[in-house]
PDB file of C-alpha atoms in Angstrom:
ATOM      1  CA  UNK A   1     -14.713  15.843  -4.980  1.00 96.00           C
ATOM      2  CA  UNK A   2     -17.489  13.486  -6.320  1.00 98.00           C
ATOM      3  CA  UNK A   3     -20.614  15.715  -8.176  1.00 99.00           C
ATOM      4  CA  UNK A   4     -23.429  13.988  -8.208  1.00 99.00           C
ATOM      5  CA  UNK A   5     -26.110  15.136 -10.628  1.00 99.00           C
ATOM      6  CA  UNK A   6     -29.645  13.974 -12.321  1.00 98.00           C
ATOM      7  CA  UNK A   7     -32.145  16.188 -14.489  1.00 97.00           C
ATOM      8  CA  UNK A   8     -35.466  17.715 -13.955  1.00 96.00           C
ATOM      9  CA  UNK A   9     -37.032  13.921 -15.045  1.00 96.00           C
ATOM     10  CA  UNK A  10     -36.078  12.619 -11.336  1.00 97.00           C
ATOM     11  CA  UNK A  11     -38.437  14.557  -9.186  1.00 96.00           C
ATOM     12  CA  UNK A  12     -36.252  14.957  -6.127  1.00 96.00           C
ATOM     13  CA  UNK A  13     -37.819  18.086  -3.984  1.00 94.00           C
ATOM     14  CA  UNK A  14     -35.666  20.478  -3.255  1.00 93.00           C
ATOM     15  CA  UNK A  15     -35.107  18.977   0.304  1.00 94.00           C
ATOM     16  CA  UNK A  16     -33.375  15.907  -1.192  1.00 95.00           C
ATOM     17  CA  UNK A  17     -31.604  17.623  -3.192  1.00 96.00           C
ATOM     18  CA  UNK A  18     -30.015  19.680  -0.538  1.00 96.00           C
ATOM     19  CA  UNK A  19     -29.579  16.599   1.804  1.00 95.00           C
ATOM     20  CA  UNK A  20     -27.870  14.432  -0.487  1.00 96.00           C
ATOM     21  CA  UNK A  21     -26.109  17.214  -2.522  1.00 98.00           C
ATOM     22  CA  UNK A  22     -27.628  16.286  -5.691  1.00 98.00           C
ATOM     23  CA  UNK A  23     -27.145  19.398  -8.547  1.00 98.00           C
ATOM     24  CA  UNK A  24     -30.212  19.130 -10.822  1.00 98.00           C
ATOM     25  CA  UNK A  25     -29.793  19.931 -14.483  1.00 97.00           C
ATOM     26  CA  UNK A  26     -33.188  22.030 -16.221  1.00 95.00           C
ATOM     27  CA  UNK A  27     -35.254  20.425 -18.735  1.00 94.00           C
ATOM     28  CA  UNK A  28     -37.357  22.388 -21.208  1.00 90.00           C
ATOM     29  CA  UNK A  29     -41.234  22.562 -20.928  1.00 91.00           C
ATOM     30  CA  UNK A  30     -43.170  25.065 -23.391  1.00 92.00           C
ATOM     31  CA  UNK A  31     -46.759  25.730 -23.619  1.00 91.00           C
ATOM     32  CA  UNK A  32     -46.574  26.877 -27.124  1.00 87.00           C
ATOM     33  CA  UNK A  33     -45.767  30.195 -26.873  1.00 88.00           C
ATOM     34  CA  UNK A  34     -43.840  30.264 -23.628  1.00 86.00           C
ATOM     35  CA  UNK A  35     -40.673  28.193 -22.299  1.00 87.00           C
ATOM     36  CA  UNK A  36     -40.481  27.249 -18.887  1.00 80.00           C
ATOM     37  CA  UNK A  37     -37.967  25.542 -16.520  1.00 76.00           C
ATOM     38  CA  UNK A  38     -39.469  22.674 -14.663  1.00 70.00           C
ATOM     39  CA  UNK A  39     -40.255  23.107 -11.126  1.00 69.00           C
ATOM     40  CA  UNK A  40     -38.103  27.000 -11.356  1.00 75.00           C
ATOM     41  CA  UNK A  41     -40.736  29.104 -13.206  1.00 75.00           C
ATOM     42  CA  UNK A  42     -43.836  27.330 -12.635  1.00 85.00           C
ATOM     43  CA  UNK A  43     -44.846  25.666  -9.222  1.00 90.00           C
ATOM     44  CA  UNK A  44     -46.128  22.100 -10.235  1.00 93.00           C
ATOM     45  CA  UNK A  45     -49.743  23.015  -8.663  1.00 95.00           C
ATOM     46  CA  UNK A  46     -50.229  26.040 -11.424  1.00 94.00           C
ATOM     47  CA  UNK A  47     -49.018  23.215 -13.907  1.00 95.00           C
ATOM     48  CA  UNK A  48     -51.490  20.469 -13.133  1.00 96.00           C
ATOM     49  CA  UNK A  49     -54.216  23.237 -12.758  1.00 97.00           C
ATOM     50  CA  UNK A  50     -53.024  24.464 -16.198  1.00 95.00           C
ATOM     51  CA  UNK A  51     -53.495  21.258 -17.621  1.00 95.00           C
ATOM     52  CA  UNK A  52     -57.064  20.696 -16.415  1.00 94.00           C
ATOM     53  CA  UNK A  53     -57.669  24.392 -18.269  1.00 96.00           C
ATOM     54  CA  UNK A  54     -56.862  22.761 -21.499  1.00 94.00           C
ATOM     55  CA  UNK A  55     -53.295  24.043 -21.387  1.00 94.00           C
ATOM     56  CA  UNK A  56     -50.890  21.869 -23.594  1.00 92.00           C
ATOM     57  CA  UNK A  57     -47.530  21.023 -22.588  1.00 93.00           C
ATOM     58  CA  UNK A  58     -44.458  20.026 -24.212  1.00 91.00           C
ATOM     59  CA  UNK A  59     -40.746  19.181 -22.820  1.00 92.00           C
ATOM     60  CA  UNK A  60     -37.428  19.152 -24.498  1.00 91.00           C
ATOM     61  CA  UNK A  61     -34.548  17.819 -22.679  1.00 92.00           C
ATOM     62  CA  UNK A  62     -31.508  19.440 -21.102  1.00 94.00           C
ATOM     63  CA  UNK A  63     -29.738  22.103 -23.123  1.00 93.00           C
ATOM     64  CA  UNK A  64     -26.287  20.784 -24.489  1.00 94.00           C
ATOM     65  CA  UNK A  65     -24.499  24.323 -23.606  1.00 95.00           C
ATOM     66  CA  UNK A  66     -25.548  23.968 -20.268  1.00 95.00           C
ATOM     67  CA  UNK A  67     -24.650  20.425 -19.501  1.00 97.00           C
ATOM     68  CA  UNK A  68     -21.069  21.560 -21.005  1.00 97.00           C
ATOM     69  CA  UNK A  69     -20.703  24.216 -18.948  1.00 97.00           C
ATOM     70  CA  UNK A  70     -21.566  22.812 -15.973  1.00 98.00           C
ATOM     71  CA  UNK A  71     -19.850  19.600 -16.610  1.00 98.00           C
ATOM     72  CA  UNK A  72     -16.541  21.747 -17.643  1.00 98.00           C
ATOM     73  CA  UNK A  73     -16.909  23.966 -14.527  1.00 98.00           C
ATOM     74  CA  UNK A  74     -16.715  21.022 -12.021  1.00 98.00           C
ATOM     75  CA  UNK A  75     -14.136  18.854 -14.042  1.00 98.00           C
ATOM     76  CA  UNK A  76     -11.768  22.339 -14.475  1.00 98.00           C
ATOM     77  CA  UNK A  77     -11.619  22.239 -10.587  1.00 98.00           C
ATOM     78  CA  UNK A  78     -10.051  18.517 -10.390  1.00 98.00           C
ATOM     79  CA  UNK A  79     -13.933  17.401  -9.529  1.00 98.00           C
ATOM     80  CA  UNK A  80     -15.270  13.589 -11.137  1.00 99.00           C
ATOM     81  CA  UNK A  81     -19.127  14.111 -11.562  1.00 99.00           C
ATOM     82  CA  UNK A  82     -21.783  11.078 -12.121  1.00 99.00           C
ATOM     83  CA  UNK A  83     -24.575  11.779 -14.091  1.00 99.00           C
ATOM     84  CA  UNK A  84     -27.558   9.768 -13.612  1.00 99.00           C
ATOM     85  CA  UNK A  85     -30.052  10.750 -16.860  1.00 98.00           C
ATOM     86  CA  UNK A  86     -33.699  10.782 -17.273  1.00 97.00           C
ATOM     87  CA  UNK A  87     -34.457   7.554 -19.522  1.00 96.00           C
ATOM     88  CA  UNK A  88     -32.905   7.748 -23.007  1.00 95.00           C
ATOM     89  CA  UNK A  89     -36.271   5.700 -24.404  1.00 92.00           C
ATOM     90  CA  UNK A  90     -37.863   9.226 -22.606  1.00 92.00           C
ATOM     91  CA  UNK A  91     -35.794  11.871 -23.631  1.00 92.00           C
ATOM     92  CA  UNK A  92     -32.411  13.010 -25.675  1.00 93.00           C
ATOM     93  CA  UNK A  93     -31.026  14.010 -22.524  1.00 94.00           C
ATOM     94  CA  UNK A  94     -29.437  10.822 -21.995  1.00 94.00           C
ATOM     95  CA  UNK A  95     -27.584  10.865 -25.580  1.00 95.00           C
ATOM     96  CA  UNK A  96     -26.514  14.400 -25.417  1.00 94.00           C
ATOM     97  CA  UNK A  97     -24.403  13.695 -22.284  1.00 96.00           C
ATOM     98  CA  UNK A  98     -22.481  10.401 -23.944  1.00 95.00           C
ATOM     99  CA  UNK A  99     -21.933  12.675 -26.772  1.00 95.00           C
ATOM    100  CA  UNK A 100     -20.229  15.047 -23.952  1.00 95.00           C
ATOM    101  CA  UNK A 101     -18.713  12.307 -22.139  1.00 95.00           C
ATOM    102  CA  UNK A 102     -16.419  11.082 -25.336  1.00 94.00           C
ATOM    103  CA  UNK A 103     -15.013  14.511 -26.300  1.00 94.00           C
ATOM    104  CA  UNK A 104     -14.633  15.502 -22.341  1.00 97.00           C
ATOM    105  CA  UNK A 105     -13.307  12.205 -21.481  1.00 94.00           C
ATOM    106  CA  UNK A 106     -10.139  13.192 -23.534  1.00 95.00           C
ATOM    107  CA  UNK A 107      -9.744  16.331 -21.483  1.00 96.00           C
ATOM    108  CA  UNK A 108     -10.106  15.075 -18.241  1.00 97.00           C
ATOM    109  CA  UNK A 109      -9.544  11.066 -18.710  1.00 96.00           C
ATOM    110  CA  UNK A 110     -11.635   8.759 -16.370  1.00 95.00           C
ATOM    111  CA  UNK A 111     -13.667  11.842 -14.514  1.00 98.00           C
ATOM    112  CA  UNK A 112     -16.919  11.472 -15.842  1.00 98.00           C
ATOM    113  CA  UNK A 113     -19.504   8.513 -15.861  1.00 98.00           C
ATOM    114  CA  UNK A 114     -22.777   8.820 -17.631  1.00 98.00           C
ATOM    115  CA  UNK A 115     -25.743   5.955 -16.447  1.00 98.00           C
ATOM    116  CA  UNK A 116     -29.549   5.705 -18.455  1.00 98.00           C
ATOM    117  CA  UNK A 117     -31.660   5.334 -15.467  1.00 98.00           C
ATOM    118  CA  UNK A 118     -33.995   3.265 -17.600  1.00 97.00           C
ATOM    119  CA  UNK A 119     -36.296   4.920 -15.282  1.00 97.00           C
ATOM    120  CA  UNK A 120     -38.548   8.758 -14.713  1.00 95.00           C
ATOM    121  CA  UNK A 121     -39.720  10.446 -12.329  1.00 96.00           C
ATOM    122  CA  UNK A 122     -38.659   9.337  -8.296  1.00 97.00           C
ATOM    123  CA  UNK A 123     -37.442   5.533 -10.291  1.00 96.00           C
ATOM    124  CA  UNK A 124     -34.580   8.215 -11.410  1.00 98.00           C
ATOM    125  CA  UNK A 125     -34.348  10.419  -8.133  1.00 97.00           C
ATOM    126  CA  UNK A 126     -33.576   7.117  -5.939  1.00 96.00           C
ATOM    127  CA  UNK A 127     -30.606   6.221  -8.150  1.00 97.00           C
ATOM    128  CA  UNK A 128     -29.201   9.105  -7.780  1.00 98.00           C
ATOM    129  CA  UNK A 129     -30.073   9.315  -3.972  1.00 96.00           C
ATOM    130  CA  UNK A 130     -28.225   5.520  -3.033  1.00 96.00           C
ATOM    131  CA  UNK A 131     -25.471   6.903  -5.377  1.00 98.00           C
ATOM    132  CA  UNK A 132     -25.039  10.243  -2.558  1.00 97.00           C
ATOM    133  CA  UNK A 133     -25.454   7.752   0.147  1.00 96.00           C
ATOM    134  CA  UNK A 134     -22.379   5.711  -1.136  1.00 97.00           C
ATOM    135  CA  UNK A 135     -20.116   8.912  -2.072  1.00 98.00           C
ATOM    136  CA  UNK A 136     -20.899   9.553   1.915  1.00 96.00           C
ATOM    137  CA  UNK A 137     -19.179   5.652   2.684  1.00 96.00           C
ATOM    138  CA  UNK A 138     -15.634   6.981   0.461  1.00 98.00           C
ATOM    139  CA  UNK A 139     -17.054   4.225  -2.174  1.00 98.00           C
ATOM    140  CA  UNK A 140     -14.835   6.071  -5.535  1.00 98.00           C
ATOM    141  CA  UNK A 141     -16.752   7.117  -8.993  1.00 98.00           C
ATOM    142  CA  UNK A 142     -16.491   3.752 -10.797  1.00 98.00           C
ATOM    143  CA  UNK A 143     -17.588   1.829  -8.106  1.00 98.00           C
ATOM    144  CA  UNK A 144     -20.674   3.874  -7.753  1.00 98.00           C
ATOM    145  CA  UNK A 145     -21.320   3.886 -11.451  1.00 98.00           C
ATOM    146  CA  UNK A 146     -21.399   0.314 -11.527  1.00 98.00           C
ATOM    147  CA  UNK A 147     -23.316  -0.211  -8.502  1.00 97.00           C
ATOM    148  CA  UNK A 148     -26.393   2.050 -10.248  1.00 98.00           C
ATOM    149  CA  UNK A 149     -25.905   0.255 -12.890  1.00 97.00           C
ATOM    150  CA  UNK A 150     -26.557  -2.997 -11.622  1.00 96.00           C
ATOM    151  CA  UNK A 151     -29.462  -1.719  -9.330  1.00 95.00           C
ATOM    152  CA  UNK A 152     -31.213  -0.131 -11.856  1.00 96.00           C
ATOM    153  CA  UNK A 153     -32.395  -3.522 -13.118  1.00 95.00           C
ATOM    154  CA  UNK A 154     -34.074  -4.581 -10.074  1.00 95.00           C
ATOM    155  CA  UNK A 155     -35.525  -0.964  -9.335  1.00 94.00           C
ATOM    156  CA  UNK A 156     -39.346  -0.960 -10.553  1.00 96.00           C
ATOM    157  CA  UNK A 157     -41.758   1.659 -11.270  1.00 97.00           C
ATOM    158  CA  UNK A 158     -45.527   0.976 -11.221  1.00 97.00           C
ATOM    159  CA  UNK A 159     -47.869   3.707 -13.102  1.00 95.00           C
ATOM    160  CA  UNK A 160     -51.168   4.281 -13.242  1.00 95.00           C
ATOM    161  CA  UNK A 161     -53.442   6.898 -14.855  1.00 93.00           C
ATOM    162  CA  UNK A 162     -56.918   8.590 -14.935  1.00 88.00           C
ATOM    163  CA  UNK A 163     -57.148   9.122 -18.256  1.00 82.00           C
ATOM    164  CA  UNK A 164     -55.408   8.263 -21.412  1.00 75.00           C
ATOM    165  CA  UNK A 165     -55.894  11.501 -23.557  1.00 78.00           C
ATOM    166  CA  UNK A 166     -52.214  12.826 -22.467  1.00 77.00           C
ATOM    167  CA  UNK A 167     -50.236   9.296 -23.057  1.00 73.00           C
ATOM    168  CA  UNK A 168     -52.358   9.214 -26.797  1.00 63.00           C
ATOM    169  CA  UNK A 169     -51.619  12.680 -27.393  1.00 73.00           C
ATOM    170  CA  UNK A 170     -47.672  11.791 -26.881  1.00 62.00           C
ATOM    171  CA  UNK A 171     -48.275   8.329 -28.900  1.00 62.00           C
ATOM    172  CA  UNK A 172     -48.015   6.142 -25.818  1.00 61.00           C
ATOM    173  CA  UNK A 173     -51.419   4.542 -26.718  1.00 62.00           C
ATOM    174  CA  UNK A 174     -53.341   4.540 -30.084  1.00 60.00           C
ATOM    175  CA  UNK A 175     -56.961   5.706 -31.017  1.00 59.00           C
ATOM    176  CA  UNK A 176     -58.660   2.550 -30.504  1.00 53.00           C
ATOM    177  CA  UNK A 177     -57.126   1.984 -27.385  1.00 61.00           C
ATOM    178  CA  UNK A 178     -58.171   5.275 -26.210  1.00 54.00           C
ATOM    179  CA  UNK A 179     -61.540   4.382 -27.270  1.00 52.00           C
ATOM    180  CA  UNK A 180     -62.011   1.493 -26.040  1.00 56.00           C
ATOM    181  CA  UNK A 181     -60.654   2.641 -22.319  1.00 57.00           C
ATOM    182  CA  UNK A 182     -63.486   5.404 -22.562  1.00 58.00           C
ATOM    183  CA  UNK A 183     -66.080   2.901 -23.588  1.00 54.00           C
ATOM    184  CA  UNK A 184     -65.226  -0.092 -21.183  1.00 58.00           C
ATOM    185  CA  UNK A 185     -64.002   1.960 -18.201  1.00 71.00           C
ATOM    186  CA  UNK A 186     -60.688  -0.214 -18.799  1.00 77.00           C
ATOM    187  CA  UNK A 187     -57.549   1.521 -18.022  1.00 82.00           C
ATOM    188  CA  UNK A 188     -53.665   0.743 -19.059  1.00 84.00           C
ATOM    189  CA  UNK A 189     -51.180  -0.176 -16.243  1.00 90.00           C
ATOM    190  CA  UNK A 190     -47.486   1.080 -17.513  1.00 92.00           C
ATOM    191  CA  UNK A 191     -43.823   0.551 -16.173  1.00 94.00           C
ATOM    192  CA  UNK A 192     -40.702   1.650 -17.297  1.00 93.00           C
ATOM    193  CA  UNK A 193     -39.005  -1.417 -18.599  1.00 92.00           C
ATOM    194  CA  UNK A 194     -35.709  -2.502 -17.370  1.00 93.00           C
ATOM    195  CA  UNK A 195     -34.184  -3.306 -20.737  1.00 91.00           C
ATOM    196  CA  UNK A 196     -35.472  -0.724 -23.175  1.00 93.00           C
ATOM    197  CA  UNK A 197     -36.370   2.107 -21.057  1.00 92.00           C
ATOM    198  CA  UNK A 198     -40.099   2.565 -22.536  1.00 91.00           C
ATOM    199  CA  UNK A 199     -42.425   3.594 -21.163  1.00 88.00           C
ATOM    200  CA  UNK A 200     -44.869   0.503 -21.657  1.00 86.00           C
ATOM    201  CA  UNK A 201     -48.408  -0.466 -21.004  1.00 85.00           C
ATOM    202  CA  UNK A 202     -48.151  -4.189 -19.191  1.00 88.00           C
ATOM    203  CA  UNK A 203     -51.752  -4.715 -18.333  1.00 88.00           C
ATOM    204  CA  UNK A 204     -54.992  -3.173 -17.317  1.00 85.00           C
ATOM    205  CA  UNK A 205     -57.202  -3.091 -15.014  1.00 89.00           C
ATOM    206  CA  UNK A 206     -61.196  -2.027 -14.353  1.00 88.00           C
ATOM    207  CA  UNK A 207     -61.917  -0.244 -11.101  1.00 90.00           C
ATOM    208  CA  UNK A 208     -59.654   0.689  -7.982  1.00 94.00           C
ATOM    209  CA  UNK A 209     -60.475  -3.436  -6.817  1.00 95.00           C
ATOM    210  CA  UNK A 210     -58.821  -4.750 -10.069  1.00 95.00           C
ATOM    211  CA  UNK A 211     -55.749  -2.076  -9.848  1.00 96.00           C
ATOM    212  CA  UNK A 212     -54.616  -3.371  -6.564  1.00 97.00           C
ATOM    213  CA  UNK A 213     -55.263  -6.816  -7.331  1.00 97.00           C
ATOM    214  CA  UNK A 214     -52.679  -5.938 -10.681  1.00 97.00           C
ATOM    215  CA  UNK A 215     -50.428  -3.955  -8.355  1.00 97.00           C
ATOM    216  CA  UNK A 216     -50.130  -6.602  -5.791  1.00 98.00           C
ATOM    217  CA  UNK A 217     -49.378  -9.513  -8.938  1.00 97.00           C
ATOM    218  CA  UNK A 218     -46.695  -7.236 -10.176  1.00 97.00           C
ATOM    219  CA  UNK A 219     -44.892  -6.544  -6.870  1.00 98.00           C
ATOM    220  CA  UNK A 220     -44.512 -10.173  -6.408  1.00 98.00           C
ATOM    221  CA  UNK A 221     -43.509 -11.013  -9.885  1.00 97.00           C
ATOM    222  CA  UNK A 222     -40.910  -8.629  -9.873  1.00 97.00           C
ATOM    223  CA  UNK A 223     -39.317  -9.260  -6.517  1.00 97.00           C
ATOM    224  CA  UNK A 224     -36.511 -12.028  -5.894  1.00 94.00           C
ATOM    225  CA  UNK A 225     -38.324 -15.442  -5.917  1.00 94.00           C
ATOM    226  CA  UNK A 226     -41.378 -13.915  -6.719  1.00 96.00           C
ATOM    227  CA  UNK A 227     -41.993 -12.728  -3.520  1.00 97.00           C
ATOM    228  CA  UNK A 228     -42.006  -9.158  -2.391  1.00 97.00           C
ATOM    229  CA  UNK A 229     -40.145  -8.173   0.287  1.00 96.00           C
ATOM    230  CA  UNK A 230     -41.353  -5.594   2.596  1.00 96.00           C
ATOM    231  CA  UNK A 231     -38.547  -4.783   4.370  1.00 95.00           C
ATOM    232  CA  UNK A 232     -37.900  -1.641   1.996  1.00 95.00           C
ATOM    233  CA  UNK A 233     -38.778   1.705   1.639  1.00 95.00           C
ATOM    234  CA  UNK A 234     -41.721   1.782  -0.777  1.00 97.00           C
ATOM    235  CA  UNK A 235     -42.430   5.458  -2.750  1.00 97.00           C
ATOM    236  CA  UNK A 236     -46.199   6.183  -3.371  1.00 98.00           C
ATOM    237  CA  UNK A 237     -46.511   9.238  -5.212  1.00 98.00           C
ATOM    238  CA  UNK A 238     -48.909  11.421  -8.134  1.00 98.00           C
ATOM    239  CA  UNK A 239     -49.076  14.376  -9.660  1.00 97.00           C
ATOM    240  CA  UNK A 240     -52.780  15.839  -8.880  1.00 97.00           C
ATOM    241  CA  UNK A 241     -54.341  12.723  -7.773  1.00 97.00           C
ATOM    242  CA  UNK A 242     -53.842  12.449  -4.028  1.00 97.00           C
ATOM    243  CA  UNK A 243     -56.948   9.637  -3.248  1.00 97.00           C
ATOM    244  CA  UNK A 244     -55.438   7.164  -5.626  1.00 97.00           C
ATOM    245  CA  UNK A 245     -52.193   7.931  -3.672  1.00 98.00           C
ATOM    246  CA  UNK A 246     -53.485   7.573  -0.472  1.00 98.00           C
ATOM    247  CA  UNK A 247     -55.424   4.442  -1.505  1.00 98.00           C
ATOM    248  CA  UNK A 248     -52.652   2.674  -2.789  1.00 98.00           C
ATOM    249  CA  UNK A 249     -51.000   3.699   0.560  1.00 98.00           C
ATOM    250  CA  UNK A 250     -53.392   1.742   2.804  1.00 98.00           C
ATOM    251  CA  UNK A 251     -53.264  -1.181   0.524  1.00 98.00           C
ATOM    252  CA  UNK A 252     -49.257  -1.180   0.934  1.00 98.00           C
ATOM    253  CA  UNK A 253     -49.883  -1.238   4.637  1.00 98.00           C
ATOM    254  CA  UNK A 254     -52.679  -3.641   5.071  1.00 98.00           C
ATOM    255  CA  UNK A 255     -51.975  -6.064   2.566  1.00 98.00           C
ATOM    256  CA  UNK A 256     -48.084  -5.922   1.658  1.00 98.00           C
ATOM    257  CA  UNK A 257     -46.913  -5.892   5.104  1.00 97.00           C
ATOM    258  CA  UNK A 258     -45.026  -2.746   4.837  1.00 97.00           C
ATOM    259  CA  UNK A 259     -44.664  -0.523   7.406  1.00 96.00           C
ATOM    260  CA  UNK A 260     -46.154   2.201   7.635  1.00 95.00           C
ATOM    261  CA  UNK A 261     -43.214   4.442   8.272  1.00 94.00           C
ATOM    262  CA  UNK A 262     -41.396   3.019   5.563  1.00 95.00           C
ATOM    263  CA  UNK A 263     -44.224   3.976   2.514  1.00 96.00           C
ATOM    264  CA  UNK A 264     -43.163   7.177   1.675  1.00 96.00           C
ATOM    265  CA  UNK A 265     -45.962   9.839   0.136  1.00 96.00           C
ATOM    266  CA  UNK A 266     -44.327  13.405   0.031  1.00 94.00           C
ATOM    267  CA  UNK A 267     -43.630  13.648  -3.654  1.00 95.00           C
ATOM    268  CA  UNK A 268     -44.871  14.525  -6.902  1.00 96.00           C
ATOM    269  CA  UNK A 269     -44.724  13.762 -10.012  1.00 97.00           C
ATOM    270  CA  UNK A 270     -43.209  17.058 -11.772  1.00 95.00           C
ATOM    271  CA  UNK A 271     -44.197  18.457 -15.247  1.00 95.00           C
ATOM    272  CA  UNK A 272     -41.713  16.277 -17.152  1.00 94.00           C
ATOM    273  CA  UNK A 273     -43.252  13.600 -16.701  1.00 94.00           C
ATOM    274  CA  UNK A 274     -46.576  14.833 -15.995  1.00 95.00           C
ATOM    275  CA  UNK A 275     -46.850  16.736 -19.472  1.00 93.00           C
ATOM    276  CA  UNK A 276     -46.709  12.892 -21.093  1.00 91.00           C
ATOM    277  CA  UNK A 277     -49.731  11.419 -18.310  1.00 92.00           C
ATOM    278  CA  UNK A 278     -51.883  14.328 -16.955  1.00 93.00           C
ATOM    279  CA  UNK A 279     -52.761  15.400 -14.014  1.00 96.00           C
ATOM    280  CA  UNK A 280     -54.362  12.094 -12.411  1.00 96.00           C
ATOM    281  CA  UNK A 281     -50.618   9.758 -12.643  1.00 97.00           C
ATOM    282  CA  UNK A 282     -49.761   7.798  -9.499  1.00 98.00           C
ATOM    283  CA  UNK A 283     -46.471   5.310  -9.326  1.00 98.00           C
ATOM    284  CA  UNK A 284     -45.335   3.327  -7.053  1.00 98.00           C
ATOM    285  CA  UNK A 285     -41.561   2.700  -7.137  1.00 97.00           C
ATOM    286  CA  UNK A 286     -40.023  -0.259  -4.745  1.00 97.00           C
ATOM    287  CA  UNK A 287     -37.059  -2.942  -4.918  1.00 95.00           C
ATOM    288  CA  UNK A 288     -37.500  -6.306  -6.338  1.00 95.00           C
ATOM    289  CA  UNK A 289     -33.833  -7.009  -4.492  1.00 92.00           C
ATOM    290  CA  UNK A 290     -33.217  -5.883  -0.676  1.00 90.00           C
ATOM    291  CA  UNK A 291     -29.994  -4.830   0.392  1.00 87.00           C
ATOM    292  CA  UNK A 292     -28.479  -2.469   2.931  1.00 86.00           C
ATOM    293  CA  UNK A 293     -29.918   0.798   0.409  1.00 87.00           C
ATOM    294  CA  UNK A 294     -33.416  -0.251   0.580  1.00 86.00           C
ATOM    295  CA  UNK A 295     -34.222   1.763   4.050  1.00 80.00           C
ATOM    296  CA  UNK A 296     -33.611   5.064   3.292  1.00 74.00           C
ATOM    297  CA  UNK A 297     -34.933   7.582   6.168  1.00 64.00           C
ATOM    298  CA  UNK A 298     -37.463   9.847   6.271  1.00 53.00           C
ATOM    299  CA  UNK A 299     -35.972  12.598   7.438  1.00 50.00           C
ATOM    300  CA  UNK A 300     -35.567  14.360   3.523  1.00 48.00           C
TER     301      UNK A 300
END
C-alpha cells in the first residue's frame, strides 16, 4: 500500500485528511514555557486569541524519532510512503526526512520518496491532496513523486498580512521596513517562491483597492501566457481575518471569472504558519497551469 503523508505546515482539516487518507506528522509549537502539538492540544481559535493577548509563539519542526518510527512502522509492513514536507527554506523538517530517507532507503530500497513542497500552509496540503487523488487512479510511488514535483512549480501562494510585527519578529522584514509600513500605511505582499522556498516579500500595496489591483497583476503573471485561467479551484483562506477573506472572495468572483463554487473558503491558516504572520494572514493559493487536478470537489 501507498502512505501518503505531509506535516502540521499543510493545514489540511481533519476532513481532508480522512477523505484522502493523508497521515499528518506533529510539528512543535511552544509558548515559552509550554510545548504544544499544532492543531492536537490547542484549537487554532485559542491560538489566534492567544496571540492578540500578547502570547508569543514559537515552532520547531517534526521530531526525528517520530518520523522514524512512523516511517519504519509502515515500510516494516511491505508499505512505500510519500512524504510531501513543509518548505525546507521554512523549516528543518524537510532535511530531517532526506537524512531518513538515505539510511532507510538501504533497508527497504526504492520505498520511500521525500518532495520540498517549496510551499506552507494549504500550497502544501494540495500537493499532497492531487498526490491521494492519483494513488486512487493505481498511478505507482515514482510516478506520483515526480508528478508533485513538477506541479509544485506552477502551484502559487499569494499572502497578505495586517501587520508586520510577527514576520519582523521572525526576521522576515527589518526595522525600517516595519517602520515605514506603520508610518505610510504600506503593507508587504509575500509568496513562497518556486525556486528557493522563501518566504518573500514581492510587492506592496496601500489599502484593500491597491491589494486587489496587486493580486489580480500577480494571478496573471503567474499563469500560462500570462493569463489566468479560471477554470480551477481557487483556495481563499486566513487565520483570524475572515473580511479580508471574504473580500478577496468577491473579487475572485466578480472580477476573475471564477466560479463561485469553485473558490473555496473553509480553511485556516494553522499555528505553524500563523506563529511567523499573526493573526490577520490571508493567502490565496491557485494554478498558474490547468490540468485534469485543478477541479477538486467540494465535498471535503
Amino acid at each position: 500500500m501507498l502512505r501518503i503523508l505531509t506535516d502540521d505546515g499543510a493545514d489540511l482539516t481533519f476532513i481532508m485528511r480522512e477523505t484522502y487518507d493523508i497521515e499528518v506528522l506533529p510539528i512543535g509549537l511552544n509558548d515559552g514555557d509550554h510545548e504544544f502539538e499544532a492543531g492536537r492540544s490547542m484549537d487554532v481559535d485559542t491560538f489566534y486569541d492567544n496571540m492578540r493577548a500578547g502570547v508569543h509563539y514559537a515552532t520547531s519542526r517534526v521530531s526525528v524519532p517520530i518520523m522514524e518510527s512512523t516511517f519504519r512502522n509502515y515500510l516494516e509492513k511491505g508499505d512505500e510512503i510519500l512524504y510531501i514536507a513543509l518548505s525546507s527554506a521554512l523549516s528543518g523538517t524537510w532535511e530531517g526526512a532526506t537524512l531518513l530517507e538515505r539510511d532507510l532507503n538501504k533497508e527497504f530500497p526504492d520505498k520511500l520518496r521525500i518532495v520540498d513542497s517549496h510551499a506552507a500552509s494549504f500550497g502544501e496540503g494540495l500537493l499532497a491532496i492531487k498526490a491521494s487523488i492519483l494513488r486512487s487512479r493505481g498511478e505507482s510511488l515514482d510516478a506520483i513523486a515526480d508528478y508533485i514535483e513538477k506541479i509544485k512549480t506552477e502551484s502559487f501562494e499569494f499572502f497578505t498580512v495586517g501587520s508586520l510585527d510577527y514576520l519582523h519578529r521572525g526576521g522576515r522584514v527589518s526595522k525600517a521596513t516595519k517602520v515605514a509600513s506603520g508610518m505610510l500605511q504600506i503593507f508587504p505582499i509575500l509568496e513562497t517562491n518556486k525556486e528557493s522556498g522563501e518566504l518573500k516579500v514581492i510587492d506592496v500595496h496601500r489599502g484593500v483597492k491597491g491589494l486587489l489591483k496587486k493580486l489580480k497583476q500577480y494571478m496573471n503573471d503567474k499563469s500560462e501566457n500570462g493569463v489566468f485561467n479560471p477554470n480551477q479551484t481557487v483556495y481563499v483562506y486566513g487565520g483570524d481575518w475572515q473580511e479580508r477573506v471574504d473580500t478577496i472572495k468577491q473579487f475572485l468572483i466578480d472580477e476573475m471569472g471564477v466560479k463561485e463554487e469553485n473558490v473555496f473558503t473553509d480553511l485556516r491558516v494553522g499555528s505553524i504558519i500563523g506563529a511567523h504572520t499573526g493573526p490577520e494572514i490571508a493567502i490565496v493559493t491557485f494554478g498558474g497551469v490547468v490540468d485534469d487536478l485543478s477541479i477538486v470537489p467540494h465535498s471535503l
